[in-house]
XYZ file of N, CA and C in Angstrom:
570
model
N 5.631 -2.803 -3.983
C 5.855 -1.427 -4.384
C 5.989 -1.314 -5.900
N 6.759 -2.315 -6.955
C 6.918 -2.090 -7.963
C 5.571 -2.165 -8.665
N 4.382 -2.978 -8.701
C 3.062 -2.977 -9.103
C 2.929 -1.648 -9.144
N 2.582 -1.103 -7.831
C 2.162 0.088 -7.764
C 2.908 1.611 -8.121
N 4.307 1.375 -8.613
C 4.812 2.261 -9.286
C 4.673 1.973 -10.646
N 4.455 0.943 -11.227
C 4.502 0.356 -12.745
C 3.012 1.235 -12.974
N 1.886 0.659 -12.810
C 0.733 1.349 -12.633
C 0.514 2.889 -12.572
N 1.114 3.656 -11.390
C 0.796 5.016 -11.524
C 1.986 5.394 -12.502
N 3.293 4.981 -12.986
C 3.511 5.086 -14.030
C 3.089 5.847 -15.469
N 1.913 4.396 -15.834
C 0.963 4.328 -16.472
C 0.105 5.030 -16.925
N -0.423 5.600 -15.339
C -1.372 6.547 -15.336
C -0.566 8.130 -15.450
N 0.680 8.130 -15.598
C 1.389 9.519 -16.142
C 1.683 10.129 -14.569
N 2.113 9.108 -13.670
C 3.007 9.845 -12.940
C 4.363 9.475 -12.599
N 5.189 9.715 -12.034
C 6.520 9.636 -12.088
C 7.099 9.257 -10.011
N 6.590 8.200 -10.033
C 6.550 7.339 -8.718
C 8.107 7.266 -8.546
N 8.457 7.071 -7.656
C 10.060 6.639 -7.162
C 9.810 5.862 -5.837
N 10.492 4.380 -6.254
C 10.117 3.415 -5.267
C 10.847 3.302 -4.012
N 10.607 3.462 -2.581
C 11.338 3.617 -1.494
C 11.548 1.858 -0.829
N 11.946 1.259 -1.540
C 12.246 0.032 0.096
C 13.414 -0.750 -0.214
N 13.316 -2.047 0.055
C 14.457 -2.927 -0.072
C 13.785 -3.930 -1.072
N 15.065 -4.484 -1.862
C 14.974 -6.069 -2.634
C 16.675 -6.636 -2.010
N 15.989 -7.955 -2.914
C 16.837 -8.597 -2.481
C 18.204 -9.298 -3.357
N 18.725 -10.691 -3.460
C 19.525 -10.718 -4.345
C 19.480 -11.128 -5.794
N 17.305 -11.377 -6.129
C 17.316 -11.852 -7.306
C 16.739 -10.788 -7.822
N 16.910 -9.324 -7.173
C 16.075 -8.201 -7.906
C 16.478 -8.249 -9.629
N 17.477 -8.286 -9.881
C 18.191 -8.173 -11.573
C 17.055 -7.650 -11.989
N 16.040 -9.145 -12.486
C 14.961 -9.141 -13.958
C 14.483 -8.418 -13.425
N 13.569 -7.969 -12.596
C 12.718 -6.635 -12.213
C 13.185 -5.405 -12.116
N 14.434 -5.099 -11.503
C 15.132 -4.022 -11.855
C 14.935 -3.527 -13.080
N 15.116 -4.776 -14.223
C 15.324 -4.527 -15.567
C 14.007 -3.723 -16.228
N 13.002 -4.486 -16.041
C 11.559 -4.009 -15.954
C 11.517 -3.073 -15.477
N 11.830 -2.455 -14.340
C 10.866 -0.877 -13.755
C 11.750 -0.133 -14.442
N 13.056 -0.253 -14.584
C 14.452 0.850 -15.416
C 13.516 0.933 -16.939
N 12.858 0.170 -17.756
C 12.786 0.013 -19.280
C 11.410 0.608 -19.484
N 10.599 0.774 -17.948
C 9.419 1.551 -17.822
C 9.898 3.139 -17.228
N 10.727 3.297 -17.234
C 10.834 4.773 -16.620
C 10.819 4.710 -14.762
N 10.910 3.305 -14.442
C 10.310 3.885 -12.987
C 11.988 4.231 -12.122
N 12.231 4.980 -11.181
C 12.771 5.597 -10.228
C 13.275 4.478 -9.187
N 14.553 3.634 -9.128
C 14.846 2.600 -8.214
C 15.983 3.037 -7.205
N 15.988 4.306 -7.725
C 17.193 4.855 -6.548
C 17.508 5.098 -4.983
N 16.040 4.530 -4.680
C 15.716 4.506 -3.396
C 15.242 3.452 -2.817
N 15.987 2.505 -3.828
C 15.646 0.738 -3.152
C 16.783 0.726 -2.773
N 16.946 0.032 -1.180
C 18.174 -0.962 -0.700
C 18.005 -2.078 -1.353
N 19.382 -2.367 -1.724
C 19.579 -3.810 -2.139
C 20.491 -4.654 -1.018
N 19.970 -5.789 -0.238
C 20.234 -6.615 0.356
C 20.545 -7.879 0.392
N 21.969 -7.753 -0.255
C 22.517 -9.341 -1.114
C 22.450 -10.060 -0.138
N 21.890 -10.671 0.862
C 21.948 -11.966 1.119
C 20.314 -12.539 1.871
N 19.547 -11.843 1.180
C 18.155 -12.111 1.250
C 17.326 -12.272 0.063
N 16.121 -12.951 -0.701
C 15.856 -12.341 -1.437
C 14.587 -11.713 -1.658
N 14.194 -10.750 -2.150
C 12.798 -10.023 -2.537
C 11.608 -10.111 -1.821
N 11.128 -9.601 -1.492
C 9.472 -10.178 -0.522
C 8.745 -10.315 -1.563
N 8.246 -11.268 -0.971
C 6.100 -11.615 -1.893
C 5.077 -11.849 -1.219
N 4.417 -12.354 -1.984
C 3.345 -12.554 -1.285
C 2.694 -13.417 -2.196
N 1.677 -14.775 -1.636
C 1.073 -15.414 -2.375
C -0.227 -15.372 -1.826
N -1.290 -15.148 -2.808
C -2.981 -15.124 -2.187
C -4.022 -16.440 -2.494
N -4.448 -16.620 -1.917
C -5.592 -17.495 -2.516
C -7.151 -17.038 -2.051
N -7.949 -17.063 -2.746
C -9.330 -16.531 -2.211
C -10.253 -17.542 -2.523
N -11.039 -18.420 -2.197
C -11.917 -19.109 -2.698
C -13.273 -18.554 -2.808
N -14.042 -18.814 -2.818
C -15.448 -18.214 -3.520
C -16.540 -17.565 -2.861
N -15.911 -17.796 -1.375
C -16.825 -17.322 -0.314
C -15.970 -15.945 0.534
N -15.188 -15.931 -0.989
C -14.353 -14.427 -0.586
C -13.271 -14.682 0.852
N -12.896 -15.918 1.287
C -12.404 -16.030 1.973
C -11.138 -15.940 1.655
N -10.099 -15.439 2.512
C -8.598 -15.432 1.772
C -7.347 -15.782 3.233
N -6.081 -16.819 1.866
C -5.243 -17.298 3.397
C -4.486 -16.544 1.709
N -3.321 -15.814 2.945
C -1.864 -15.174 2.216
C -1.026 -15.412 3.309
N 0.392 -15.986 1.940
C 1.451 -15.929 2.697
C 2.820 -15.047 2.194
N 3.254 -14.025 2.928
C 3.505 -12.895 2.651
C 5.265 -13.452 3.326
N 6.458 -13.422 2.330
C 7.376 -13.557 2.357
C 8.337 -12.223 2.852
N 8.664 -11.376 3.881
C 9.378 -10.359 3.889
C 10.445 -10.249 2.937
N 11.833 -11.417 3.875
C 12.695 -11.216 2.841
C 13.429 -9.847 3.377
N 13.472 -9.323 2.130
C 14.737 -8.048 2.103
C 13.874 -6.950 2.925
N 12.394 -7.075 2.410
C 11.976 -6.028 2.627
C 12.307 -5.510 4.507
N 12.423 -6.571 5.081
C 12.621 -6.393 6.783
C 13.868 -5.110 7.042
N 14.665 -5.260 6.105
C 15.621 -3.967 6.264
C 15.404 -3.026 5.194
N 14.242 -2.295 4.843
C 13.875 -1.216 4.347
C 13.787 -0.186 5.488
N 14.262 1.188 4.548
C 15.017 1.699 5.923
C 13.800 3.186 5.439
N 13.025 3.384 7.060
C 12.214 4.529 7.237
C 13.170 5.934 7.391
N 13.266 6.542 6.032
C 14.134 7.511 6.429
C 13.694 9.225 6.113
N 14.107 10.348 7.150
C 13.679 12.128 6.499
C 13.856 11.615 4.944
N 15.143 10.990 4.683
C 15.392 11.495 3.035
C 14.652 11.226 2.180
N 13.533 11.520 1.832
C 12.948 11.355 0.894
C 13.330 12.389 -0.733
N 12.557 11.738 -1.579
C 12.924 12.227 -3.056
C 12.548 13.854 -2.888
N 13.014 14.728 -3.733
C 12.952 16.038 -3.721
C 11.659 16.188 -4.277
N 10.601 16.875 -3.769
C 9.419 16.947 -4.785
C 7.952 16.161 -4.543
N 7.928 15.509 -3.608
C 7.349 14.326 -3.397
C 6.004 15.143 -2.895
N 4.977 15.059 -3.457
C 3.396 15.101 -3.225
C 2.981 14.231 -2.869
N 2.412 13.180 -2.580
C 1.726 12.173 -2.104
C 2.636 10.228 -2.208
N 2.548 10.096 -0.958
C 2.987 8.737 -0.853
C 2.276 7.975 -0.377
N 2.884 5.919 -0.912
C 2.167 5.399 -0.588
C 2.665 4.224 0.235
N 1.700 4.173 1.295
C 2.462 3.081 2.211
C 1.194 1.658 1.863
N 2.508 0.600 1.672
C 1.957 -0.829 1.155
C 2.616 -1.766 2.115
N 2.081 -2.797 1.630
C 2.572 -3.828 2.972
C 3.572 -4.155 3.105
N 4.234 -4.113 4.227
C 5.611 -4.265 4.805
C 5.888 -4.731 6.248
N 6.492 -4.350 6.939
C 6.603 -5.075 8.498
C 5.473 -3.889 9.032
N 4.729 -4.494 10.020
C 4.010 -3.786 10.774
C 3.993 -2.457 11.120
N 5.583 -2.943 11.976
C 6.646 -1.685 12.740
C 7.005 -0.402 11.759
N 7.291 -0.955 10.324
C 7.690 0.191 9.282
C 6.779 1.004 8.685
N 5.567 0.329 8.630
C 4.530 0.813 8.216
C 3.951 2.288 8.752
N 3.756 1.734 10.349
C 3.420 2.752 11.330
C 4.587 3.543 11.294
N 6.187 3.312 11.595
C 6.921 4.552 11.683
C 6.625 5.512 9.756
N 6.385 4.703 8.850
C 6.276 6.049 7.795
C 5.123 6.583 8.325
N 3.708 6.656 8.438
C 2.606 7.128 8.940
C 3.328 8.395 10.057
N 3.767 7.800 10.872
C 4.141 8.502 11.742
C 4.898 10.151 11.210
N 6.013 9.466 10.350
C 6.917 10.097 9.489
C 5.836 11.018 8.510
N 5.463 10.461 7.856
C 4.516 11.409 6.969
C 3.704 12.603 7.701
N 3.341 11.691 8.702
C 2.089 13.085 9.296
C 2.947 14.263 9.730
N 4.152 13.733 10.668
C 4.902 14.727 10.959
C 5.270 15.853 9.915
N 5.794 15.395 8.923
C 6.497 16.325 7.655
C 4.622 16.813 6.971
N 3.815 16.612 7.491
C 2.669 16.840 6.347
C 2.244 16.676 4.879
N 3.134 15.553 5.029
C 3.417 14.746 3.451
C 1.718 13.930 3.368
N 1.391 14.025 2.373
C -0.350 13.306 2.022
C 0.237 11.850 1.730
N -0.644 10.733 2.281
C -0.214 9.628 1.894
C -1.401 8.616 1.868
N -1.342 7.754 1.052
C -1.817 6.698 0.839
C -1.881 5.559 1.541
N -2.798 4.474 2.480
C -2.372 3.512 3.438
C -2.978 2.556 2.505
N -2.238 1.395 2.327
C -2.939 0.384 1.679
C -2.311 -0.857 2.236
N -2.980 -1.603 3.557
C -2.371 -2.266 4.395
C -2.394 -3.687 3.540
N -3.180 -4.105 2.981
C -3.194 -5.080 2.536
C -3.362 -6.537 3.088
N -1.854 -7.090 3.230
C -1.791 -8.620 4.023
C -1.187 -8.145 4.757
N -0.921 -7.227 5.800
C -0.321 -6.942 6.929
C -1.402 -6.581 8.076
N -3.039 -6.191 6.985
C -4.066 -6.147 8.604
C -4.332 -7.110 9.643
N -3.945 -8.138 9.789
C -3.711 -9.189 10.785
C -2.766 -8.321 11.860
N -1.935 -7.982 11.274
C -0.186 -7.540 12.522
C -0.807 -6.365 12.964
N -2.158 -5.765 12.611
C -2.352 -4.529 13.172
C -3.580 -4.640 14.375
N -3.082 -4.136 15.198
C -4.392 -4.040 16.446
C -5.264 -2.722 15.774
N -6.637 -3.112 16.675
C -7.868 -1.753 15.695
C -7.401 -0.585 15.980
N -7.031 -0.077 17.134
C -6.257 0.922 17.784
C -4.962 1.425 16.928
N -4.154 0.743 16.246
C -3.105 1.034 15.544
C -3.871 1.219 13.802
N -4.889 0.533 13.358
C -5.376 0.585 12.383
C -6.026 2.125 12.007
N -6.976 1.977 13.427
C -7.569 3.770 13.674
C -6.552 4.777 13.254
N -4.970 4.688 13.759
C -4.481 5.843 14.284
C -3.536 5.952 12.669
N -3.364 4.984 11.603
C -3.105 5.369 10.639
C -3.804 5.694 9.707
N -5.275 5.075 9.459
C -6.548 5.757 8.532
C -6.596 7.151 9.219
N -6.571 7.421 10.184
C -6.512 8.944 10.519
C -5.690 10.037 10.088
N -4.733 9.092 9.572
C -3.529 10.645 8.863
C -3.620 10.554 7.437
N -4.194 9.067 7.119
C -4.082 8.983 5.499
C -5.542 9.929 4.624
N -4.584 10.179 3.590
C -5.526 11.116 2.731
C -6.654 10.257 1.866
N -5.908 8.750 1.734
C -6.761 7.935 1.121
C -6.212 6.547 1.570
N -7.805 5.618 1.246
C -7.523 4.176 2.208
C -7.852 3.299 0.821
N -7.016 2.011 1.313
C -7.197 1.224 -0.435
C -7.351 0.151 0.448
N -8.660 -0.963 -0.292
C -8.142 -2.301 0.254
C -9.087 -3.141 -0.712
N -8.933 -4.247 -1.206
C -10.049 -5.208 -1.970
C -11.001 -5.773 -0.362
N -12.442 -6.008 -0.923
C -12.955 -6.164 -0.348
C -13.306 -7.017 0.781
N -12.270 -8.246 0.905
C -11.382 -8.892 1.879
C -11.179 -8.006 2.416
N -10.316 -7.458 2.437
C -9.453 -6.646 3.350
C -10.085 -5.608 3.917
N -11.120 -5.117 3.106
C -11.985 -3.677 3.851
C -12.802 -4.431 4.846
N -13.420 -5.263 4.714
C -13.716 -5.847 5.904
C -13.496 -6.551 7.076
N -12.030 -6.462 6.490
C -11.084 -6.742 8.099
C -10.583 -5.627 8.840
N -10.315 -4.570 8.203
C -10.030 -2.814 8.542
C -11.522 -2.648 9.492
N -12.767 -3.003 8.732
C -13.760 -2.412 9.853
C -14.520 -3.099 10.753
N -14.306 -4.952 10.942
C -14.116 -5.815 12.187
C -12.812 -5.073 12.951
N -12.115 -5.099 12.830
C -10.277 -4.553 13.435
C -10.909 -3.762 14.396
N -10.921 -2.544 13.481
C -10.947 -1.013 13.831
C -12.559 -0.631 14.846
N -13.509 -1.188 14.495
C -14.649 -1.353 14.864
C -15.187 0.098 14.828
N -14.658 0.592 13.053
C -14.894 1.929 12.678
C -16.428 1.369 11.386
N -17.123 2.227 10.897
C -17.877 2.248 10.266
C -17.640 2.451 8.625
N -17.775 2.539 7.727
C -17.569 2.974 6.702
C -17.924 4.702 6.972
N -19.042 5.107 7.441
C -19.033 6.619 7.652
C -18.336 7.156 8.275
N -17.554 6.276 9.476
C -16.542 7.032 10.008
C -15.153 7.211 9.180
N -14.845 5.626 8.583
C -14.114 5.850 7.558
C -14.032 7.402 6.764
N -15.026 7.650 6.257
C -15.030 8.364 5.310
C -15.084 9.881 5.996
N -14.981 9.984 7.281
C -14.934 11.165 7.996
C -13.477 11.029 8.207
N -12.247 10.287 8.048
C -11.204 10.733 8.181
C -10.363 10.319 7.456
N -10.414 10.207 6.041
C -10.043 9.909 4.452
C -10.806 10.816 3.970
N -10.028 11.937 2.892
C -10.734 11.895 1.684
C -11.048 10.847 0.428
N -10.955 9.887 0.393
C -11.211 9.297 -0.640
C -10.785 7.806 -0.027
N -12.408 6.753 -0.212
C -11.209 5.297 0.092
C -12.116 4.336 -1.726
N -11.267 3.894 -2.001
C -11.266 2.449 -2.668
C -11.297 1.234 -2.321
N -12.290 0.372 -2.755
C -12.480 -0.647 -1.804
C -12.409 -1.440 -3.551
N -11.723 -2.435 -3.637
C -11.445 -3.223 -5.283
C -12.306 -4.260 -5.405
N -12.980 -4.408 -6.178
C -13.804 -6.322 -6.343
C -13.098 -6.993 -7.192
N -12.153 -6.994 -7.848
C -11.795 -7.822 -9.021
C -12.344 -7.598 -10.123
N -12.821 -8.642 -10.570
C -13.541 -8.977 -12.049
C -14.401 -7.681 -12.074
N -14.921 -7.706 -10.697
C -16.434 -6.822 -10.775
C -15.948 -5.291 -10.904
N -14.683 -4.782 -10.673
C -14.753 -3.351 -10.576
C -14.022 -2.620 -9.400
N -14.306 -1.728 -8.724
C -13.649 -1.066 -7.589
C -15.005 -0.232 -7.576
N -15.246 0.096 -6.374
C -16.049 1.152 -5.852
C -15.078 2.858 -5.402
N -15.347 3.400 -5.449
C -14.754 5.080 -4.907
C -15.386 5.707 -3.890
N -15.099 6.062 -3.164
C -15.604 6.948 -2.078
C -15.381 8.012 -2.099
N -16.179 9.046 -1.692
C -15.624 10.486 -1.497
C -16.614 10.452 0.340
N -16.567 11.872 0.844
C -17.193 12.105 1.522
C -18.765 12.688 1.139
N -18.777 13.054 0.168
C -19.929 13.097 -0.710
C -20.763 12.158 -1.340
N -19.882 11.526 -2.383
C -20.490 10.401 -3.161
C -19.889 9.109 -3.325
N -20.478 8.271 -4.291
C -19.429 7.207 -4.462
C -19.909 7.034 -5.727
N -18.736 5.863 -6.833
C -18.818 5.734 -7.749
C -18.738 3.970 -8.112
N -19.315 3.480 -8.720
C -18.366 1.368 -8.998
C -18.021 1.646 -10.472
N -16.897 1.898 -10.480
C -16.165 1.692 -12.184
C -15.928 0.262 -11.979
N -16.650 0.099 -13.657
C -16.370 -1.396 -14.056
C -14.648 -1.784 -14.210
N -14.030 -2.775 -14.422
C -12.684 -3.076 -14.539
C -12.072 -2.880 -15.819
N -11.151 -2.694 -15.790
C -10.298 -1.895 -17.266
C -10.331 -3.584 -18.095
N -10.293 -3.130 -19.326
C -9.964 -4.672 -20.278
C -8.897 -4.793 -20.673
C-alpha cells in the first residue's frame, strides 16, 4: 500500500493508506509522514511484523513470489472509511479481505481499483470474474495479466467490457493502457 500511496502522492493526489503494519513500521512511517502521506488508517500490530513480498522473474517472464502477510492478516475491512474518498485501491492482501472490500465498495458505490497482484493464485476464476466486475480499473504486470485471463477464462475484450480502463505494466519496456475504445504503450518514466 505505501508504494502506491507514495506514487499517487506524486502524481498530486492525497491517498490515505487503509491496512495494518507491523512492529518494525518506525522507518517507513517516517517516510510516508515526510511525504505528506495519510497513516491514520493503518493498524499497528506490535507483535507481528510488516508484510512483503519478494519477486523473482527470470527471462522467460516466468515468476515465483513469496509474499510475507505478517500484520497485514489483521487489517481490518471496515464502513469507516476516510471522509471524501473517490476512488480506492485494493492491492494484495489475504484473499478473504480482498473480496470482502470489493464486496464493501460495490455496496457503498465507491469506484475502485483491483490490483491483485501475488494473491492471483488464492483466487478461483469465478472469484476473479466477480471482482474485475465491480472494479472501475484492473492493474497487473504482464505476468500477472496472464494469469487473471488463464484463471478467469475471460478475454481481454471481455475484460475491457467490464473495466473502464485496465493497465497491463512491462517494466523496462513501458505499460500499455486500455480504454474500451483505444489503447496506448507509454514508454517508462526515467
Amino acid at each position: 500500500a505505501g508504494n502506491i500511496a507514495y506514487s499517487l502522492k506524486r502524481l498530486g493526489a492525497e491517498p490515505k493508506i487503509i491496512s495494518a503494519a507491523g512492529n518494525d513500521f518506525d522507518a517507513y512511517k517516517k517516510h510516508l509522514l515526510s511525504n505528506g502521506i495519510d497513516i491514520s488508517y493503518i493498524n499497528i500490530v506490535p507483535d507481528k511484523k510488516t508484510a512483503f513480498v519478494s519477486v523473482i522473474t527470470d527471462l522467460d517472464d516466468n515468476q515465483i513470489g513469496a509474499f510475507y502477510a505478517g500484520a497485514l492478516d489483521y487489517a481490518v475491512v471496515s464502513r469507516d472509511l476516510p471522509q471524501g474518498v473517490g476512488l480506492a485501491v485494493i492491492s494484495a492482501e489475504s484473499k478473504d479481505a480482498m473480496i470482502k472490500r470489493v464486496e464493501l465498495y460495490k455496496e457503498l458505490k465507491l469506484p475502485f481499483v483491483f490490483d491483485p497482484a501475488q494473491q492471483i493464485i488464492k483466487f478461483s476464476g469465478a472469484e476473479l470474474v466477480s471482482c474485475i466486475q465491480g472494479a472501475k480499473m484492473l492493474i497487473g504486470n504482464d505476468y500477472e495479466f496472464a494469469l487473471i485471463l488463464r484463471k478467469s477464462a475471460l478475454s481481454l475484450s471481455d475484460i475491457l467490457g467490464m473495466v473502464e480502463i485496465l493497465v497491463v505494466t512491462y517494466g523496462e519496456r513501458g505499460s500499455r493502457i486500455y480504454t474500451r475504445s483505444k489503447s496506448k504503450l507509454l514508454s517508462p518514466l526515467k
